[in-house]
Amino acid sequence: MKKYIPITSKMCMTRDVGTEGNLFGGNMMAWMDEAASIYARIYTGMPHLVTLKFEEVMFRRMVKVGQIVEFFASNPRVGRTSITFDLEARVEDEVVFHTSTTFVALDEEGNPTEIKR
């Protein structure tokens, strides 16, 4: 069983939802990208990382106004210049979104650089 590490939380607000009263998928993606970025920086200690990719994007359940979305990471795999890990969003312990993501470490000129932990 994978151990998930808590990263951060967001509260779904009125400004975050569409006409059907559900969280916009784009907002969830932005939140996931932010949470992933936080985890990648903390785990690697690298100050400059960028998103390379998200694997399959599947929204498993609707998120409504007032619900708190909690973000978790697990299974980090560090390569020479990148880190890949699983990312999950939960509402009341129910998974609402799950994916795998990869970030690349950059030097000051924006070129991929070795991750030194």
Short mmCIF file of N, CA, C and O in Angstrom, two decimals:
data_model
loop_
_atom_site.label_atom_id
_atom_site.label_comp_id
_atom_site.label_asym_id
_atom_site.label_seq_id
_atom_site.Cartn_x
_atom_site.Cartn_y
_atom_site.Cartn_z
N MET A 1 0.83 -1.19 0.00
CA MET A 1 0.00 0.00 0.00
C MET A 1 0.88 1.25 0.00
O MET A 1 1.84 1.35 0.73
N LYS A 2 0.54 2.20 -0.84
CA LYS A 2 1.30 3.43 -0.94
C LYS A 2 1.01 4.34 0.24
O LYS A 2 -0.12 4.43 0.69
N LYS A 3 2.06 5.00 0.73
CA LYS A 3 1.88 5.98 1.78
C LYS A 3 1.76 7.36 1.14
O LYS A 3 2.65 7.80 0.43
N TYR A 4 0.64 8.01 1.37
CA TYR A 4 0.40 9.34 0.81
C TYR A 4 0.78 10.41 1.83
O TYR A 4 0.40 10.33 2.99
N ILE A 5 1.54 11.39 1.39
CA ILE A 5 2.00 12.50 2.22
C ILE A 5 1.11 13.71 1.95
O ILE A 5 0.93 14.11 0.80
N PRO A 6 0.52 14.33 2.99
CA PRO A 6 -0.31 15.53 2.76
C PRO A 6 0.54 16.70 2.28
O PRO A 6 1.66 16.89 2.74
N ILE A 7 -0.01 17.46 1.32
CA ILE A 7 0.72 18.61 0.77
C ILE A 7 0.05 19.92 1.16
O ILE A 7 0.66 20.78 1.80
N THR A 8 -1.20 20.10 0.77
CA THR A 8 -1.90 21.36 1.00
C THR A 8 -3.40 21.12 0.85
O THR A 8 -3.83 20.02 0.53
N SER A 9 -4.19 22.16 1.08
CA SER A 9 -5.65 22.08 0.95
C SER A 9 -6.18 23.34 0.29
O SER A 9 -5.54 24.40 0.35
N LYS A 10 -7.36 23.23 -0.32
CA LYS A 10 -8.07 24.37 -0.90
C LYS A 10 -9.55 24.21 -0.56
O LYS A 10 -10.06 23.10 -0.49
N MET A 11 -10.22 25.34 -0.35
CA MET A 11 -11.67 25.30 -0.16
C MET A 11 -12.34 25.73 -1.45
O MET A 11 -11.98 26.74 -2.03
N CYS A 12 -13.30 24.95 -1.90
CA CYS A 12 -14.04 25.29 -3.11
C CYS A 12 -14.99 26.46 -2.80
O CYS A 12 -15.85 26.35 -1.94
N MET A 13 -14.78 27.56 -3.51
CA MET A 13 -15.56 28.78 -3.30
C MET A 13 -16.51 29.00 -4.47
O MET A 13 -16.34 28.41 -5.54
N THR A 14 -17.46 29.88 -4.30
CA THR A 14 -18.44 30.19 -5.35
C THR A 14 -17.74 30.58 -6.65
O THR A 14 -18.17 30.18 -7.73
N ARG A 15 -16.65 31.33 -6.57
CA ARG A 15 -15.93 31.77 -7.78
C ARG A 15 -15.27 30.61 -8.53
O ARG A 15 -14.84 30.78 -9.67
N ASP A 16 -15.18 29.43 -7.90
CA ASP A 16 -14.49 28.29 -8.49
C ASP A 16 -15.39 27.35 -9.28
O ASP A 16 -14.90 26.40 -9.88
N VAL A 17 -16.70 27.58 -9.26
CA VAL A 17 -17.63 26.62 -9.86
C VAL A 17 -18.27 27.17 -11.13
O VAL A 17 -18.31 28.37 -11.36
N GLY A 18 -18.82 26.24 -11.92
CA GLY A 18 -19.53 26.59 -13.15
C GLY A 18 -21.02 26.67 -12.93
O GLY A 18 -21.51 26.67 -11.79
N THR A 19 -21.76 26.71 -14.02
CA THR A 19 -23.22 26.89 -13.96
C THR A 19 -23.94 25.71 -13.31
O THR A 19 -25.05 25.87 -12.82
N GLU A 20 -23.31 24.53 -13.30
CA GLU A 20 -23.93 23.36 -12.67
C GLU A 20 -23.59 23.26 -11.19
O GLU A 20 -24.02 22.33 -10.52
N GLY A 21 -22.80 24.21 -10.69
CA GLY A 21 -22.45 24.22 -9.27
C GLY A 21 -21.31 23.31 -8.89
O GLY A 21 -21.10 23.04 -7.71
N ASN A 22 -20.56 22.83 -9.88
CA ASN A 22 -19.41 21.96 -9.63
C ASN A 22 -18.11 22.70 -9.90
O ASN A 22 -18.06 23.58 -10.76
N LEU A 23 -17.07 22.31 -9.19
CA LEU A 23 -15.75 22.88 -9.39
C LEU A 23 -15.34 22.74 -10.86
O LEU A 23 -15.45 21.66 -11.44
N PHE A 24 -14.88 23.83 -11.47
CA PHE A 24 -14.36 23.79 -12.83
C PHE A 24 -13.16 22.84 -12.88
O PHE A 24 -12.28 22.90 -12.01
N GLY A 25 -13.10 22.00 -13.90
CA GLY A 25 -11.98 21.09 -14.06
C GLY A 25 -10.65 21.83 -14.18
O GLY A 25 -9.63 21.39 -13.67
N GLY A 26 -10.67 22.98 -14.85
CA GLY A 26 -9.45 23.78 -14.99
C GLY A 26 -8.93 24.28 -13.66
O GLY A 26 -7.71 24.37 -13.45
N ASN A 27 -9.84 24.61 -12.76
CA ASN A 27 -9.42 25.04 -11.42
C ASN A 27 -8.78 23.88 -10.67
O ASN A 27 -7.75 24.05 -10.00
N MET A 28 -9.38 22.69 -10.80
CA MET A 28 -8.79 21.51 -10.14
C MET A 28 -7.40 21.25 -10.70
O MET A 28 -6.46 20.97 -9.96
N MET A 29 -7.23 21.39 -12.03
CA MET A 29 -5.91 21.16 -12.63
C MET A 29 -4.89 22.18 -12.11
O MET A 29 -3.75 21.83 -11.82
N ALA A 30 -5.30 23.44 -11.99
CA ALA A 30 -4.40 24.46 -11.46
C ALA A 30 -4.01 24.15 -10.02
O ALA A 30 -2.84 24.28 -9.63
N TRP A 31 -4.99 23.72 -9.22
CA TRP A 31 -4.71 23.36 -7.83
C TRP A 31 -3.76 22.16 -7.75
O TRP A 31 -2.84 22.12 -6.93
N MET A 32 -3.99 21.17 -8.62
CA MET A 32 -3.13 19.99 -8.64
C MET A 32 -1.71 20.38 -9.04
O MET A 32 -0.74 19.90 -8.44
N ASP A 33 -1.58 21.27 -10.02
CA ASP A 33 -0.26 21.70 -10.47
C ASP A 33 0.47 22.44 -9.35
O ASP A 33 1.67 22.23 -9.12
N GLU A 34 -0.25 23.29 -8.63
CA GLU A 34 0.36 24.02 -7.51
C GLU A 34 0.79 23.06 -6.40
O GLU A 34 1.91 23.15 -5.88
N ALA A 35 -0.08 22.12 -6.03
CA ALA A 35 0.25 21.15 -4.99
C ALA A 35 1.45 20.30 -5.41
O ALA A 35 2.36 20.05 -4.62
N ALA A 36 1.46 19.88 -6.67
CA ALA A 36 2.57 19.07 -7.18
C ALA A 36 3.88 19.85 -7.14
O ALA A 36 4.92 19.32 -6.78
N SER A 37 3.81 21.11 -7.50
CA SER A 37 5.00 21.97 -7.48
C SER A 37 5.57 22.10 -6.07
O SER A 37 6.78 22.02 -5.86
N ILE A 38 4.68 22.29 -5.11
CA ILE A 38 5.10 22.39 -3.70
C ILE A 38 5.82 21.11 -3.28
O ILE A 38 6.92 21.14 -2.72
N TYR A 39 5.21 19.97 -3.58
CA TYR A 39 5.80 18.69 -3.19
C TYR A 39 7.15 18.48 -3.87
O TYR A 39 8.13 18.09 -3.23
N ALA A 40 7.23 18.74 -5.18
CA ALA A 40 8.47 18.53 -5.93
C ALA A 40 9.60 19.38 -5.36
O ALA A 40 10.73 18.90 -5.21
N ARG A 41 9.31 20.63 -5.03
CA ARG A 41 10.34 21.51 -4.47
C ARG A 41 10.80 21.03 -3.10
O ARG A 41 11.99 20.99 -2.80
N ILE A 42 9.85 20.67 -2.25
CA ILE A 42 10.20 20.20 -0.90
C ILE A 42 10.99 18.89 -0.97
O ILE A 42 12.00 18.73 -0.30
N TYR A 43 10.52 17.96 -1.78
CA TYR A 43 11.15 16.64 -1.84
C TYR A 43 12.56 16.70 -2.41
O TYR A 43 13.47 16.04 -1.91
N THR A 44 12.76 17.49 -3.48
CA THR A 44 14.07 17.53 -4.13
C THR A 44 15.00 18.59 -3.55
O THR A 44 16.21 18.50 -3.69
N GLY A 45 14.42 19.63 -2.94
CA GLY A 45 15.23 20.74 -2.48
C GLY A 45 15.68 21.66 -3.60
O GLY A 45 16.48 22.57 -3.39
N MET A 46 15.17 21.44 -4.80
CA MET A 46 15.56 22.24 -5.96
C MET A 46 14.66 23.47 -6.05
O MET A 46 13.43 23.35 -5.95
N PRO A 47 15.22 24.67 -6.26
CA PRO A 47 14.41 25.88 -6.28
C PRO A 47 13.66 26.13 -7.58
O PRO A 47 12.68 26.85 -7.60
N HIS A 48 14.13 25.52 -8.69
CA HIS A 48 13.52 25.79 -9.99
C HIS A 48 13.10 24.48 -10.64
O HIS A 48 13.94 23.71 -11.10
N LEU A 49 11.79 24.25 -10.66
CA LEU A 49 11.22 23.06 -11.30
C LEU A 49 10.04 23.49 -12.15
O LEU A 49 9.34 24.44 -11.81
N VAL A 50 9.82 22.78 -13.26
CA VAL A 50 8.67 23.06 -14.10
C VAL A 50 7.93 21.76 -14.37
O VAL A 50 8.51 20.68 -14.37
N THR A 51 6.63 21.89 -14.61
CA THR A 51 5.80 20.74 -14.94
C THR A 51 6.17 20.22 -16.32
O THR A 51 6.19 21.00 -17.28
N LEU A 52 6.47 18.94 -16.42
CA LEU A 52 6.71 18.32 -17.72
C LEU A 52 5.42 17.68 -18.23
O LEU A 52 5.03 17.88 -19.38
N LYS A 53 4.75 16.91 -17.35
CA LYS A 53 3.52 16.25 -17.80
C LYS A 53 2.67 15.77 -16.63
O LYS A 53 3.15 15.57 -15.52
N PHE A 54 1.41 15.61 -16.94
CA PHE A 54 0.46 14.90 -16.10
C PHE A 54 0.01 13.70 -16.91
O PHE A 54 -0.22 13.82 -18.11
N GLU A 55 -0.10 12.56 -16.27
CA GLU A 55 -0.63 11.37 -16.95
C GLU A 55 -2.14 11.54 -17.12
O GLU A 55 -2.62 12.66 -17.11
N GLU A 56 -2.85 10.47 -17.20
CA GLU A 56 -4.30 10.51 -17.41
C GLU A 56 -4.99 11.44 -16.40
O GLU A 56 -4.69 11.41 -15.21
N VAL A 57 -5.88 12.25 -16.92
CA VAL A 57 -6.65 13.17 -16.08
C VAL A 57 -8.08 12.64 -16.01
O VAL A 57 -8.77 12.58 -17.03
N MET A 58 -8.49 12.23 -14.82
CA MET A 58 -9.84 11.72 -14.65
C MET A 58 -10.44 12.30 -13.38
O MET A 58 -9.89 12.14 -12.29
N PHE A 59 -11.55 12.99 -13.55
CA PHE A 59 -12.28 13.54 -12.41
C PHE A 59 -13.26 12.47 -11.94
O PHE A 59 -14.17 12.10 -12.67
N ARG A 60 -13.07 11.98 -10.74
CA ARG A 60 -13.85 10.83 -10.25
C ARG A 60 -15.13 11.22 -9.54
O ARG A 60 -16.01 10.40 -9.38
N ARG A 61 -15.23 12.47 -9.11
CA ARG A 61 -16.38 12.91 -8.33
C ARG A 61 -16.46 14.42 -8.38
O ARG A 61 -15.45 15.10 -8.49
N MET A 62 -17.66 14.96 -8.31
CA MET A 62 -17.85 16.40 -8.31
C MET A 62 -17.43 17.00 -6.97
O MET A 62 -17.54 16.36 -5.94
N VAL A 63 -16.95 18.25 -7.03
CA VAL A 63 -16.62 19.00 -5.83
C VAL A 63 -17.56 20.19 -5.78
O VAL A 63 -17.76 20.88 -6.79
N LYS A 64 -18.16 20.42 -4.63
CA LYS A 64 -19.17 21.47 -4.46
C LYS A 64 -18.65 22.60 -3.58
O LYS A 64 -17.68 22.44 -2.84
N VAL A 65 -19.31 23.74 -3.67
CA VAL A 65 -18.95 24.91 -2.86
C VAL A 65 -18.94 24.53 -1.38
O VAL A 65 -19.84 23.83 -0.90
N GLY A 66 -17.90 24.97 -0.69
CA GLY A 66 -17.77 24.71 0.74
C GLY A 66 -16.96 23.47 1.07
O GLY A 66 -16.53 23.31 2.22
N GLN A 67 -16.75 22.60 0.10
CA GLN A 67 -15.97 21.39 0.38
C GLN A 67 -14.47 21.72 0.36
O GLN A 67 -14.01 22.55 -0.41
N ILE A 68 -13.74 21.04 1.23
CA ILE A 68 -12.30 21.21 1.31
C ILE A 68 -11.64 20.08 0.54
O ILE A 68 -11.90 18.90 0.79
N VAL A 69 -10.77 20.46 -0.39
CA VAL A 69 -10.03 19.50 -1.20
C VAL A 69 -8.63 19.41 -0.62
O VAL A 69 -7.93 20.41 -0.49
N GLU A 70 -8.23 18.19 -0.26
CA GLU A 70 -6.91 17.95 0.31
C GLU A 70 -6.06 17.23 -0.74
O GLU A 70 -6.54 16.33 -1.43
N PHE A 71 -4.78 17.61 -0.83
CA PHE A 71 -3.88 17.08 -1.84
C PHE A 71 -2.78 16.25 -1.19
O PHE A 71 -2.21 16.66 -0.16
N PHE A 72 -2.47 15.11 -1.82
CA PHE A 72 -1.51 14.16 -1.29
C PHE A 72 -0.58 13.66 -2.40
O PHE A 72 -1.00 13.57 -3.55
N ALA A 73 0.66 13.31 -2.02
CA ALA A 73 1.63 12.75 -2.97
C ALA A 73 2.16 11.43 -2.43
O ALA A 73 2.19 11.21 -1.22
N SER A 74 2.59 10.57 -3.36
CA SER A 74 3.19 9.30 -2.96
C SER A 74 4.11 8.79 -4.07
O SER A 74 4.09 9.29 -5.19
N ASN A 75 4.89 7.79 -3.72
CA ASN A 75 5.69 7.05 -4.67
C ASN A 75 6.65 7.92 -5.49
O ASN A 75 6.69 7.82 -6.72
N PRO A 76 7.45 8.79 -4.84
CA PRO A 76 8.37 9.64 -5.61
C PRO A 76 9.49 8.81 -6.25
O PRO A 76 10.03 7.89 -5.64
N ARG A 77 9.78 9.14 -7.51
CA ARG A 77 10.86 8.50 -8.25
C ARG A 77 11.73 9.62 -8.85
O ARG A 77 11.25 10.37 -9.70
N VAL A 78 12.95 9.70 -8.37
CA VAL A 78 13.84 10.77 -8.82
C VAL A 78 14.81 10.23 -9.85
O VAL A 78 15.50 9.22 -9.61
N GLY A 79 14.86 10.90 -11.00
CA GLY A 79 15.83 10.59 -12.04
C GLY A 79 16.97 11.58 -11.97
O GLY A 79 17.13 12.29 -10.97
N ARG A 80 17.74 11.67 -13.03
CA ARG A 80 18.88 12.59 -13.03
C ARG A 80 18.43 14.04 -12.98
O ARG A 80 18.96 14.83 -12.21
N THR A 81 17.41 14.40 -13.80
CA THR A 81 16.94 15.79 -13.85
C THR A 81 15.45 15.94 -13.54
O THR A 81 14.92 17.04 -13.60
N SER A 82 14.78 14.83 -13.22
CA SER A 82 13.33 14.91 -13.03
C SER A 82 12.86 14.12 -11.81
O SER A 82 13.58 13.27 -11.30
N ILE A 83 11.65 14.44 -11.40
CA ILE A 83 10.97 13.70 -10.34
C ILE A 83 9.56 13.39 -10.84
O ILE A 83 8.89 14.25 -11.40
N THR A 84 9.14 12.15 -10.63
CA THR A 84 7.80 11.69 -10.99
C THR A 84 7.16 11.13 -9.73
O THR A 84 7.83 10.46 -8.93
N PHE A 85 5.89 11.43 -9.53
CA PHE A 85 5.20 10.92 -8.34
C PHE A 85 3.70 10.89 -8.59
O PHE A 85 3.19 11.49 -9.54
N ASP A 86 3.00 10.15 -7.74
CA ASP A 86 1.54 10.07 -7.81
C ASP A 86 0.95 11.22 -7.01
O ASP A 86 1.51 11.64 -5.99
N LEU A 87 -0.17 11.71 -7.49
CA LEU A 87 -0.83 12.86 -6.89
C LEU A 87 -2.32 12.56 -6.77
O LEU A 87 -2.92 12.03 -7.70
N GLU A 88 -2.88 12.89 -5.62
CA GLU A 88 -4.28 12.60 -5.35
C GLU A 88 -4.95 13.79 -4.70
O GLU A 88 -4.33 14.48 -3.89
N ALA A 89 -6.21 14.02 -5.05
CA ALA A 89 -7.03 15.03 -4.38
C ALA A 89 -8.19 14.28 -3.73
O ALA A 89 -8.81 13.40 -4.34
N ARG A 90 -8.50 14.66 -2.48
CA ARG A 90 -9.58 13.99 -1.74
C ARG A 90 -10.51 15.01 -1.12
O ARG A 90 -10.08 16.09 -0.70
N VAL A 91 -11.76 14.63 -1.03
CA VAL A 91 -12.77 15.38 -0.29
C VAL A 91 -13.36 14.40 0.71
O VAL A 91 -13.89 13.36 0.30
N GLU A 92 -13.24 14.72 1.98
CA GLU A 92 -13.76 13.85 3.05
C GLU A 92 -13.28 12.41 2.86
O GLU A 92 -14.06 11.47 2.90
N ASP A 93 -11.98 12.25 2.63
CA ASP A 93 -11.32 10.95 2.45
C ASP A 93 -11.76 10.18 1.21
O ASP A 93 -11.38 9.03 1.04
N GLU A 94 -12.52 10.79 0.31
CA GLU A 94 -12.89 10.15 -0.95
C GLU A 94 -12.05 10.75 -2.06
O GLU A 94 -11.96 11.98 -2.20
N VAL A 95 -11.43 9.90 -2.88
CA VAL A 95 -10.59 10.38 -3.97
C VAL A 95 -11.47 11.02 -5.05
O VAL A 95 -12.42 10.41 -5.54
N VAL A 96 -11.16 12.28 -5.38
CA VAL A 96 -11.90 12.98 -6.43
C VAL A 96 -11.07 13.14 -7.69
O VAL A 96 -11.60 13.42 -8.76
N PHE A 97 -9.75 12.97 -7.57
CA PHE A 97 -8.85 13.13 -8.71
C PHE A 97 -7.56 12.40 -8.39
O PHE A 97 -7.06 12.46 -7.26
N HIS A 98 -7.02 11.69 -9.38
CA HIS A 98 -5.75 10.97 -9.21
C HIS A 98 -4.98 11.03 -10.52
O HIS A 98 -5.57 10.90 -11.60
N THR A 99 -3.67 11.22 -10.43
CA THR A 99 -2.82 11.21 -11.61
C THR A 99 -1.38 10.97 -11.19
O THR A 99 -1.08 10.89 -10.00
N SER A 100 -0.51 10.86 -12.17
CA SER A 100 0.93 10.83 -11.96
C SER A 100 1.48 12.05 -12.68
O SER A 100 0.98 12.43 -13.74
N THR A 101 2.50 12.67 -12.11
CA THR A 101 3.05 13.89 -12.69
C THR A 101 4.58 13.85 -12.68
O THR A 101 5.17 13.17 -11.84
N THR A 102 5.17 14.58 -13.60
CA THR A 102 6.63 14.68 -13.70
C THR A 102 7.03 16.14 -13.77
O THR A 102 6.45 16.92 -14.51
N PHE A 103 8.06 16.49 -12.97
CA PHE A 103 8.64 17.82 -12.97
C PHE A 103 10.12 17.72 -13.34
O PHE A 103 10.77 16.72 -13.03
N VAL A 104 10.63 18.74 -14.00
CA VAL A 104 12.04 18.80 -14.40
C VAL A 104 12.72 19.96 -13.67
O VAL A 104 12.17 21.06 -13.61
N ALA A 105 13.90 19.70 -13.14
CA ALA A 105 14.70 20.73 -12.47
C ALA A 105 15.44 21.55 -13.53
O ALA A 105 15.95 21.00 -14.51
N LEU A 106 15.46 22.88 -13.32
CA LEU A 106 16.13 23.78 -14.26
C LEU A 106 17.23 24.58 -13.56
O LEU A 106 17.12 24.89 -12.38
N ASP A 107 18.26 24.94 -14.34
CA ASP A 107 19.28 25.85 -13.81
C ASP A 107 18.82 27.30 -14.04
O ASP A 107 17.71 27.53 -14.52
N GLU A 108 19.68 28.25 -13.73
CA GLU A 108 19.32 29.66 -13.84
C GLU A 108 19.04 30.10 -15.28
O GLU A 108 18.35 31.09 -15.52
N GLU A 109 19.59 29.38 -16.26
CA GLU A 109 19.36 29.71 -17.67
C GLU A 109 18.14 28.99 -18.26
O GLU A 109 17.84 29.13 -19.43
N GLY A 110 17.48 28.16 -17.45
CA GLY A 110 16.30 27.44 -17.91
C GLY A 110 16.59 26.11 -18.57
O GLY A 110 15.73 25.54 -19.23
N ASN A 111 17.79 25.58 -18.37
CA ASN A 111 18.17 24.28 -18.93
C ASN A 111 18.01 23.20 -17.87
O ASN A 111 18.22 23.46 -16.68
N PRO A 112 17.65 21.97 -18.28
CA PRO A 112 17.55 20.88 -17.32
C PRO A 112 18.87 20.72 -16.56
O PRO A 112 19.96 20.85 -17.13
N THR A 113 18.74 20.49 -15.27
CA THR A 113 19.93 20.34 -14.42
C THR A 113 19.77 19.16 -13.49
O THR A 113 18.64 18.73 -13.19
N GLU A 114 20.88 18.63 -13.03
CA GLU A 114 20.87 17.47 -12.16
C GLU A 114 20.24 17.79 -10.81
O GLU A 114 20.49 18.84 -10.23
N ILE A 115 19.42 16.86 -10.35
CA ILE A 115 18.82 17.01 -9.02
C ILE A 115 19.83 16.52 -8.00
O ILE A 115 20.27 15.37 -8.04
N LYS A 116 20.22 17.43 -7.11
CA LYS A 116 21.20 17.10 -6.06
C LYS A 116 20.46 17.16 -4.73
O LYS A 116 20.02 18.21 -4.31
N ARG A 117 20.30 16.01 -4.11
CA ARG A 117 19.55 15.94 -2.86
C ARG A 117 20.49 15.81 -1.70
O ARG A 117 21.47 15.17 -1.76
#
